[in-house]
Every structure is written in structure tokens, then in C-alpha cells.
Short mmCIF file of C-alpha atoms and ligand atoms in Angstrom, two decimals:
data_model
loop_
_atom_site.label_atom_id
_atom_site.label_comp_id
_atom_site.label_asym_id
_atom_site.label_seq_id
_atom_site.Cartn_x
_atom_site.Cartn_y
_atom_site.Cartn_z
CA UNK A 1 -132.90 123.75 109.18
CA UNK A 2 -132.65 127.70 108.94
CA UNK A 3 -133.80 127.39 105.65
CA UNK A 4 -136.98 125.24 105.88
CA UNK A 5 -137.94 127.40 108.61
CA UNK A 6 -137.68 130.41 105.94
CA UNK A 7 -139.58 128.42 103.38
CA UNK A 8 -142.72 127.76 106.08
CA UNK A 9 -142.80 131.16 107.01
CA UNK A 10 -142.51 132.45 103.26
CA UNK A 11 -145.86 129.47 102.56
CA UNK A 12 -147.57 130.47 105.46
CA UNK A 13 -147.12 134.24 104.46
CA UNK A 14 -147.51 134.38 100.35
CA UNK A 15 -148.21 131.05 99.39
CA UNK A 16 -151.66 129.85 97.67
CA UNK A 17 -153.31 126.57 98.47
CA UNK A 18 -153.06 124.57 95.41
CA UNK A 19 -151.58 127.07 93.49
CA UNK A 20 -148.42 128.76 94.98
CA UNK A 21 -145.57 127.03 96.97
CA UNK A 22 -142.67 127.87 98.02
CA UNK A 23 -139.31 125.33 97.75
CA UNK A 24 -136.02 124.25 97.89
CA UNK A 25 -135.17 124.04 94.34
CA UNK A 26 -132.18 123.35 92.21
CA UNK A 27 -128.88 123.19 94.18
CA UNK A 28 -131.21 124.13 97.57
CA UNK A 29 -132.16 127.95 96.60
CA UNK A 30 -135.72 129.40 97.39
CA UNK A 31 -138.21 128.64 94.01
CA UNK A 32 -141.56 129.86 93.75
CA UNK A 33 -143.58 127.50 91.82
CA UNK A 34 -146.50 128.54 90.29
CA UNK A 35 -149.40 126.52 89.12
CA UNK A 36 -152.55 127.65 87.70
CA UNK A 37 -155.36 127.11 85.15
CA UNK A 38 -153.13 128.89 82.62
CA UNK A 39 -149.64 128.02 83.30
CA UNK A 40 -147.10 126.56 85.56
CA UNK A 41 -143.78 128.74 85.88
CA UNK A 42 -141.08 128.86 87.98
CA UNK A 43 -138.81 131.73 89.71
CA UNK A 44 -136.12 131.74 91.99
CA UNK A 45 -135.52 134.75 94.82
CA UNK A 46 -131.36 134.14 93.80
CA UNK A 47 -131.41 136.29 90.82
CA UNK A 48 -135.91 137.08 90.92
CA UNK A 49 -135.10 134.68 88.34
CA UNK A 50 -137.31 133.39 86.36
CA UNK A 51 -136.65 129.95 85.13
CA UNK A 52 -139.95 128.39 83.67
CA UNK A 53 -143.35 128.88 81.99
CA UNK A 54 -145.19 126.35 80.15
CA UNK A 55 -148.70 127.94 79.39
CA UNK A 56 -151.37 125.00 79.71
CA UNK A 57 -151.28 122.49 76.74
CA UNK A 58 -148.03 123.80 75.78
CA UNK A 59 -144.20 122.82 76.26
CA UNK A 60 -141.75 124.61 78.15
CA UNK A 61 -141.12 128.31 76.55
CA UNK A 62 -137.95 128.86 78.41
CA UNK A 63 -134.24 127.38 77.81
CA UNK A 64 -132.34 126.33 80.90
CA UNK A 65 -128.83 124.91 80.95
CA UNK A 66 -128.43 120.92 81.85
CA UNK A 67 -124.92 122.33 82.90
CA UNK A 68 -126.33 125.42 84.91
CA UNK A 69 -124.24 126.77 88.05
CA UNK A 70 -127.17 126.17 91.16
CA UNK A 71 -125.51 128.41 93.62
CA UNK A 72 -125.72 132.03 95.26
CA UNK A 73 -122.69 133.18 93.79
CA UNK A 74 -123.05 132.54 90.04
CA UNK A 75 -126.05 133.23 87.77
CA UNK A 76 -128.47 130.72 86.82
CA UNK A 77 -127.87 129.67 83.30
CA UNK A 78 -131.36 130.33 80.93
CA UNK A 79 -134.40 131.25 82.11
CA UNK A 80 -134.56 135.27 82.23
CA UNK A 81 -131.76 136.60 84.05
CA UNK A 82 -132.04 140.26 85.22
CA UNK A 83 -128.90 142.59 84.17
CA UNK A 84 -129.22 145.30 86.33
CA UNK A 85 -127.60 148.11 86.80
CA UNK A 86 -125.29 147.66 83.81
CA UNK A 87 -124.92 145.56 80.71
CA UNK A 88 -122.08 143.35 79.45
CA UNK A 89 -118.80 144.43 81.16
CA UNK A 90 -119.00 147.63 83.31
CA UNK A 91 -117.48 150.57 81.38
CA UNK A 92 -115.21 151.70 84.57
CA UNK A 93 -114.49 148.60 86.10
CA UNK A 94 -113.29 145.42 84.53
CA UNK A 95 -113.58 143.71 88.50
CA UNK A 96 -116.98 144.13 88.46
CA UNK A 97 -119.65 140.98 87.98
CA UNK A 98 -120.31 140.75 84.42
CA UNK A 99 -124.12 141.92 83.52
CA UNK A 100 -124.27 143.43 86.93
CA UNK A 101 -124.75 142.30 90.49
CA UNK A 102 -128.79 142.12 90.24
CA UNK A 103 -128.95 137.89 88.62
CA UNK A 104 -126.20 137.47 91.73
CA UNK A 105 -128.27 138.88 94.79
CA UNK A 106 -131.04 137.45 96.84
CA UNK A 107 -134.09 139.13 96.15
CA UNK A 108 -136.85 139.42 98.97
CA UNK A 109 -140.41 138.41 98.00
CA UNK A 110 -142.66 141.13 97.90
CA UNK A 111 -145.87 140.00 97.12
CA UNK A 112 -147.95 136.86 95.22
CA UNK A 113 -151.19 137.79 93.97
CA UNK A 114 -153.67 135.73 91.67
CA UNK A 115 -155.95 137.96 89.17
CA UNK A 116 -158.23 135.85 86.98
CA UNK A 117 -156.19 132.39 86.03
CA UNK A 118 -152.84 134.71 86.58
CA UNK A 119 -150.63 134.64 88.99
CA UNK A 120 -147.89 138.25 89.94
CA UNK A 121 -144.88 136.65 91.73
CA UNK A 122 -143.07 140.06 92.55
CA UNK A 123 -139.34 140.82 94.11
CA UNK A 124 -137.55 143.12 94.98
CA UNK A 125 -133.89 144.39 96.15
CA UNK A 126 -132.66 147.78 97.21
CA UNK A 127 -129.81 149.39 97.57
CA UNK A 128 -127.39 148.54 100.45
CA UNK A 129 -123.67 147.92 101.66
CA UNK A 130 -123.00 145.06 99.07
CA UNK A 131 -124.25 146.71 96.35
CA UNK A 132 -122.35 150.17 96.92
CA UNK A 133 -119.58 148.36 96.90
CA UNK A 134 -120.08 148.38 92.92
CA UNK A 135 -122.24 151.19 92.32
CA UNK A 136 -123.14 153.96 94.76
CA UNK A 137 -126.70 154.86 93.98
CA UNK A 138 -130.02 154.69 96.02
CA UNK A 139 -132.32 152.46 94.60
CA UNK A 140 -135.33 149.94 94.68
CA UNK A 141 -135.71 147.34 91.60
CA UNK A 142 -139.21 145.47 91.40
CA UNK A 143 -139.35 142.13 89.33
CA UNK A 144 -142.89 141.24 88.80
CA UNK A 145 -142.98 138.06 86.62
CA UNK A 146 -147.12 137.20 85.94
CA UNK A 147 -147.66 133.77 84.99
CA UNK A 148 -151.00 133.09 82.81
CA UNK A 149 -151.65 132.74 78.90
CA UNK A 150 -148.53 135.42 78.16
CA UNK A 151 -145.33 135.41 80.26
CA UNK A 152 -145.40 139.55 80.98
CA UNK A 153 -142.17 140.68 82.75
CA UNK A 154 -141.51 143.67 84.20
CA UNK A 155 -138.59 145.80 86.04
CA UNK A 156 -139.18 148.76 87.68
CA UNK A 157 -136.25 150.41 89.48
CA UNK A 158 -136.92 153.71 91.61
CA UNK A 159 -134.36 156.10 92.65
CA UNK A 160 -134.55 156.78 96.07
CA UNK A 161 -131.64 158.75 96.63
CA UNK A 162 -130.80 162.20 96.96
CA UNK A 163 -128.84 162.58 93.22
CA UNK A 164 -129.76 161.18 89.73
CA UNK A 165 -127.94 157.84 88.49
CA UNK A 166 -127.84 156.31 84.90
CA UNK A 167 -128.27 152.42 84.60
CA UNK A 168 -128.69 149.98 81.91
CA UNK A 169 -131.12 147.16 82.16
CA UNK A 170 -131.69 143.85 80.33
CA UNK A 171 -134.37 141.07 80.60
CA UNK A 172 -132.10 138.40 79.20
CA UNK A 173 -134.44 135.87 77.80
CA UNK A 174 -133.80 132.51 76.72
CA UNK A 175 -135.99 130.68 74.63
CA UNK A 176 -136.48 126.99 73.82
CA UNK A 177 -136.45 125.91 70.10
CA UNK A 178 -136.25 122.77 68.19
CA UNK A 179 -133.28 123.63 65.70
CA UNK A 180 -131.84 126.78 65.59
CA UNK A 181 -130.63 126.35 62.12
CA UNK A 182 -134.36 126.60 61.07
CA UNK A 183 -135.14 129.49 62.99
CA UNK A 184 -136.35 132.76 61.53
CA UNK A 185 -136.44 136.18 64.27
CA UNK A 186 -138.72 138.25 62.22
CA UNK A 187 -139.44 142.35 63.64
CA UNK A 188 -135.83 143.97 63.18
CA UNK A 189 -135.80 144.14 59.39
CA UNK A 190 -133.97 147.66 58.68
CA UNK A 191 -132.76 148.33 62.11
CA UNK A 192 -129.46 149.14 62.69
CA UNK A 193 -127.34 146.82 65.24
CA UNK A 194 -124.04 146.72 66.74
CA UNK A 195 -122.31 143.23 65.33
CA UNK A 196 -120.95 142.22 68.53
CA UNK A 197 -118.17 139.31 67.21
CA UNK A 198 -117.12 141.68 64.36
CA UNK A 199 -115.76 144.17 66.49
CA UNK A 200 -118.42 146.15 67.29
CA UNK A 201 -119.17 147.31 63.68
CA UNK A 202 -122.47 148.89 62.96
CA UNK A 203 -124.61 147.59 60.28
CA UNK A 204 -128.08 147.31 59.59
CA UNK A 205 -130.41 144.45 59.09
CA UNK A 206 -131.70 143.04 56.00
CA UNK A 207 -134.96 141.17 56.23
CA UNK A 208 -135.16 138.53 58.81
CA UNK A 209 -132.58 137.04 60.55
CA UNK A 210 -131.09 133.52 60.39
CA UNK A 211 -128.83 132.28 62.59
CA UNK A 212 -125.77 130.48 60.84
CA UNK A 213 -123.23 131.38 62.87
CA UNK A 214 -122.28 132.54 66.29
CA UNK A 215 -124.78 135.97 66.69
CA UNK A 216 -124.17 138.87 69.01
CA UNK A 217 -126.46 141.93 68.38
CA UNK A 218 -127.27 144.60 69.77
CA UNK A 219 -130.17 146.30 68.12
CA UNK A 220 -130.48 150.06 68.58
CA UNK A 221 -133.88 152.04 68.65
CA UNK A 222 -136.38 149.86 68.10
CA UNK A 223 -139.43 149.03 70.21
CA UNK A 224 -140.60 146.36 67.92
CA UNK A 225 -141.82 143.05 69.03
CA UNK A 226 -140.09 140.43 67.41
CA UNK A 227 -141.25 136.70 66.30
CA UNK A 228 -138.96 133.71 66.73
CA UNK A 229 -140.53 131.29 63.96
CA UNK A 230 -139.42 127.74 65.36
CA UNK A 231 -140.93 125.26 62.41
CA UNK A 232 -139.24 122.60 64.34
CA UNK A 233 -141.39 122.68 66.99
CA UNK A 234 -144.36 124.04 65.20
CA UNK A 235 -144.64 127.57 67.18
CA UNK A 236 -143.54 131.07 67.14
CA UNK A 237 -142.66 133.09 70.26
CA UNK A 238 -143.41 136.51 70.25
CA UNK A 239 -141.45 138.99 72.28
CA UNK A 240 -143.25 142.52 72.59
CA UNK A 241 -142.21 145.21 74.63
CA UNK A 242 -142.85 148.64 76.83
CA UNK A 243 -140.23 151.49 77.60
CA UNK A 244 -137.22 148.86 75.76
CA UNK A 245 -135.87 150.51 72.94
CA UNK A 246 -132.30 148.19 72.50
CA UNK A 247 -133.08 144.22 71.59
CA UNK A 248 -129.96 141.65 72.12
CA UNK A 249 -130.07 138.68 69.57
CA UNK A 250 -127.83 136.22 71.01
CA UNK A 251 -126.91 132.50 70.32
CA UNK A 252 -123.33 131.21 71.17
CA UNK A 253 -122.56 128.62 68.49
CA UNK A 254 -120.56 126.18 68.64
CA UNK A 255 -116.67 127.08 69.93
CA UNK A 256 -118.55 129.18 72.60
CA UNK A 257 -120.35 127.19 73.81
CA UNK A 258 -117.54 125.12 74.46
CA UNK A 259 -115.93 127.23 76.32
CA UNK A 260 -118.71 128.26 78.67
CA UNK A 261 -118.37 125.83 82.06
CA UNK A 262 -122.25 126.14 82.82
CA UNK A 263 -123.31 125.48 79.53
CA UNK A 264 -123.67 122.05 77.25
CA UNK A 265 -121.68 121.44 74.49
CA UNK A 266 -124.46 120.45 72.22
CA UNK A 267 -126.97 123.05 73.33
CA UNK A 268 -126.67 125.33 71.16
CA UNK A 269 -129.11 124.24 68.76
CA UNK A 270 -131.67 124.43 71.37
CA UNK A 271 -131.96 127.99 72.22
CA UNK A 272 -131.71 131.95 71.61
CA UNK A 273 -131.94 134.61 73.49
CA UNK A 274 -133.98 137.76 72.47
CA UNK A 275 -133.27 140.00 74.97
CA UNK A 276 -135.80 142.98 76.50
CA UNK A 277 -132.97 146.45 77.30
CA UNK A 278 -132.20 149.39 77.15
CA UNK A 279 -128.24 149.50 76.98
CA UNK A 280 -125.11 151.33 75.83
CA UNK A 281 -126.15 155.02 74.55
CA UNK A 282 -130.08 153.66 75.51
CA UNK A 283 -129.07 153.83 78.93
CA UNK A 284 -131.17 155.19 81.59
CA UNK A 285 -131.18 157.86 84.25
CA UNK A 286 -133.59 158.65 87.06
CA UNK A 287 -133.34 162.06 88.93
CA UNK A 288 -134.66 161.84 92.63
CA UNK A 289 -137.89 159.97 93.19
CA UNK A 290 -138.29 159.01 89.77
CA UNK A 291 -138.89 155.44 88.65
CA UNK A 292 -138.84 153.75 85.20
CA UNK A 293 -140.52 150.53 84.25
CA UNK A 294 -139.55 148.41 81.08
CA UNK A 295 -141.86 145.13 80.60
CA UNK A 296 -141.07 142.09 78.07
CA UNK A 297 -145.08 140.42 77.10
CA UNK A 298 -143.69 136.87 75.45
CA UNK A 299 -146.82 134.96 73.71
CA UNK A 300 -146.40 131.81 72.21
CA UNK A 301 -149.12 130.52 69.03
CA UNK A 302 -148.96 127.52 66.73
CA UNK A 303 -146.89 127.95 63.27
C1 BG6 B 401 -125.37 138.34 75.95
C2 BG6 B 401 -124.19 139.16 75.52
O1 BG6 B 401 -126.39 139.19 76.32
O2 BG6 B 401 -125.00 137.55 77.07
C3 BG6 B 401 -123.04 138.22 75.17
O3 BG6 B 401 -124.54 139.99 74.42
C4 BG6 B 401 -122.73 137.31 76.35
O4 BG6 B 401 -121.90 138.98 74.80
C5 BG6 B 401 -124.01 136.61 76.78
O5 BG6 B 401 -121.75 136.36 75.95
C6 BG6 B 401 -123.83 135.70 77.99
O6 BG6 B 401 -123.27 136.40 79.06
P1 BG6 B 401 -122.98 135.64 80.40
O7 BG6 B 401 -122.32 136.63 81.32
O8 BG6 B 401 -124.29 135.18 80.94
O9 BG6 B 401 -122.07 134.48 80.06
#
């Protein structure tokens, strides 16, 4: 009852007639749903999650998990899930949530505004009791996710505290393709990465990059947009980026994906991630009143 009060008064405050409504989706949590000309997509306040966009006369762009989690307490599986304000495990404390506490939290809508055939679903969270309780800093994260012909995502956190902080930030995209082993991520040739599942060696890339095996890369100093060349289903999705200078290639394989609960056995094949950061040594730090914004542009075009 509490809740479909909420979603009237978030209609009758943001939504657009025809175009933007407001939900219960998945599992009952808040979903945006956007539908225009261009696109339809889909984002979620748990997590400012965003968790589809199918530009008109296109499929789905986005991977999301049959065997997802659907609650406030875990992360969506897929989609674009925001890691925020670390990466990975946090360095000084092995208790805290994995990829940070931002895909976790209940955002707040702050605005929906259409711009051509385009919609701007933005949210935001700041800084409060729950999230000192894992990191002390003063802060305000945007997530403005427009939906129109490109999927263009972007975070913006502000410090608005008295003392600088350092943070590391991911847009963790997943990605829908036909057959992985087909697959071809094309942008990264000569870059040096950090080979995640051979213990963190550093090596540098050769060429493209085919995925035979289970991948975990971290790409260091590039700002290169990369190409996932899908022949399987006849497209490529490009990736490009602003103020990202790390890239995470990721695709579980087999035996991990296995082992992950929220996550099919035999979808694997289906999906990568090319992931939008700025982690590990890329990290970021904000002195008083300063803000940084790092945006992911994802086009899709037929191969
Ligand atoms: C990737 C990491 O970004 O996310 C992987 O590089 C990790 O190491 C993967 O396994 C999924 O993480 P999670 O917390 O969503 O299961």
C-alpha cells in the first residue's frame, strides 16, 4: 500500500504521459520505464540501475540474468550496475559489500526530462549514516542514464565535504550477444592489462581479443572506445567513453558461472561485460567542492 502510494506520487511528479511511468517491477522494486520514438529502456531506483535499452527496430542491448537476485539487499544481476565508491573487494576491509555499497542503495529520483526523441532519467544518493558506516566521506553521486538512438551513461559524484576523498568508479556493463565464442572486442590492441585469473600478472594485448576462456581484465590507461563484433547476431556494440581511463573485459565461463547463485548455468555464452572505470592506481580523488563526471556512450550498428 505504502508503496503504490510512492509510485503515484513519483507519476504524478516525474512521469510523462505516454512516455514515462513509473512501476513495481521485478521482485516489487521502483522501475522507471521509458518509452520513446527512439528507444524503450528500463532503470531501477535499487541500484539507479539500469537494466534495459532496446533502441527502436533493434533487440535488447543489455544482458540480464534469468537467475537475477530481485531484492534491496543484493545487486541486480546484468544490466549496468554502478560500483561506487570502490572496485572489486575494498583494499581495507574484506566485510565490506563487494563493488561498493552504491548497486545496493536506494537511489532518489532526481529528475526525468525528454530532449528531442530522448529521454534523461537521473538519480541520485548522498552521503549519510549507512553509508559512513563503510566509508566516511561527504558526497553526492548523480546517475543520469539518457535513453534515445545511443545509451549515454553518466556518473558524476561531488564532494561535499570539508576534506578530499579518493574513490574508484565502474559502469559495469553487460551486453547481450549471440555466441560469445564468435565474439571479437576490438579497441585495446597494445594496451597493457592486469590478467585477473592469472594472478594478477601484467601483460599486454595483442590484436583483438577473443574470448576462449574465463576473462578477467583490467585494462590500464586507455580511453579508447571499444567494439564488441557479435556476427551471431549481426551487430557490433560500441562502447566509447569520457574521463574513463581503466576498461574491465569480463566473461565468467563456464565453472564460474556455476558457482554464481544469481546467475544461469548456460549463460555464459550470452554475454560480456565491457566495463566504463577508473580503478586501482586510476582511482580518483576530489578535494572540497570538486566533482568529477565519467560517461559510457554505447551505440549499436549492423555488422
Ligand atoms: C567484474 C570483476 O567486474 O565483476 C570480476 O572484474 C567479478 O572479478 C565480476 O567476478 C562480478 O562481480 P560480482 O560482485 O557482481 O559477482
Amino acid at each position: 500500500m505504502k508503496q503504490a502510494l510512492e509510485i503515484k506520487e513519483l507519476n504524478q511528479r516525474f512521469g510523462i504521459p505516454e512516455i514515462v511511468k513509473i512501476v513495481a517491477g521485478h521482485g516489487g522494486l521502483t522501475r522507471v520505464e521509458v518509452t520513446s520514438r527512439s528507444a524503450q529502456g528500463e532503470m531501477y531506483l535499487h541500484g539507479a540501475h539500469v537494466t534495459s535499452w532496446k533502441p527502436s527496430n533493434a533487440e535488447e542491448v543489455l544482458f540480464v540474468s534469468s537467475q537475477s537476485h530481485w531484492n534491496d539487499s543484493r545487486p541486480i544481476r546484468g544490466g549496468v550496475p554502478v560500483c561506487f565508491p570502490w572496485f572489486s573487494s575494498k583494499s581495507d576491509d574484506v566485510n565490506a559489500p563487494m563493488h561498493g555499497f552504491a548497486r545496493t542503495t536506494a537511489w532518489q529520483l532526481e529528475s526525468i526530462v525528454q530532449t528531442g526523441d530522448a529521454v534523461t532519467v537521473s538519480m541520485f544518493i548522498e552521503s549519510n549514516e549507512a553509508t559512513k558506516k563503510w566509508w566516511p566521506a561527504d558526497f553526492r553521486a548523480v546517475h543520469r542514464a539518457t535513453f534515445g538512438p545511443e545509451l549515454i551513461l553518466e556518473l558524476e559524484v561531488v564532494n561535499t565535504g570539508k576534506t578530499s576523498f579518493q574513490f574508484e568508479e565502474a559502469l559495469h556493463s553487460y551486453f547481450q550477444v549471440g555466441n560469445i565464442e564468435t565474439v571479437l572486442v576490438k579497441g585495446l590492441n597494445g594496451v597493457d592489462y592486469i590478467d585477473k585469473i592469472d594472478e594478477k600478472r601484467t601483460k599486454t594485448q595483442n590484436g583483438e581479443i577473443a574470448i576462449v576462456s574465463e576473462t578477467d581484465r583490467v585494462y590500464l590507461n586507455t580511453a579508447a572506445a571499444v567494439d564488441v563484433q557479435d556476427p551471431a547476431l549481426h551487430r557490433q556494440i560500441t562502447i566509447a567513453k569520457e574521463n574513463s581511463v581503466s576498461t574491465v573485459v569480463w566473461n565468467p565461463w563456464i565453472q564460474k558461472a556455476k558457482a554464481m547463485p544469481d546467475f544461469g548455468d548456460t549463460e555464459w555464452p550470452q554475454m560480456i561485460c565491457i566495463e566504463t572505470c577508473n580503478i586501482g592506481d586510476s582511482f580518483v580523488e576530489l578535494t572540497p567542492g570538486q566533482r568529477h563526471q565519467m560517461k559510457a556512450i554505447v551505440r549499436v550498428s549492423k555488422l
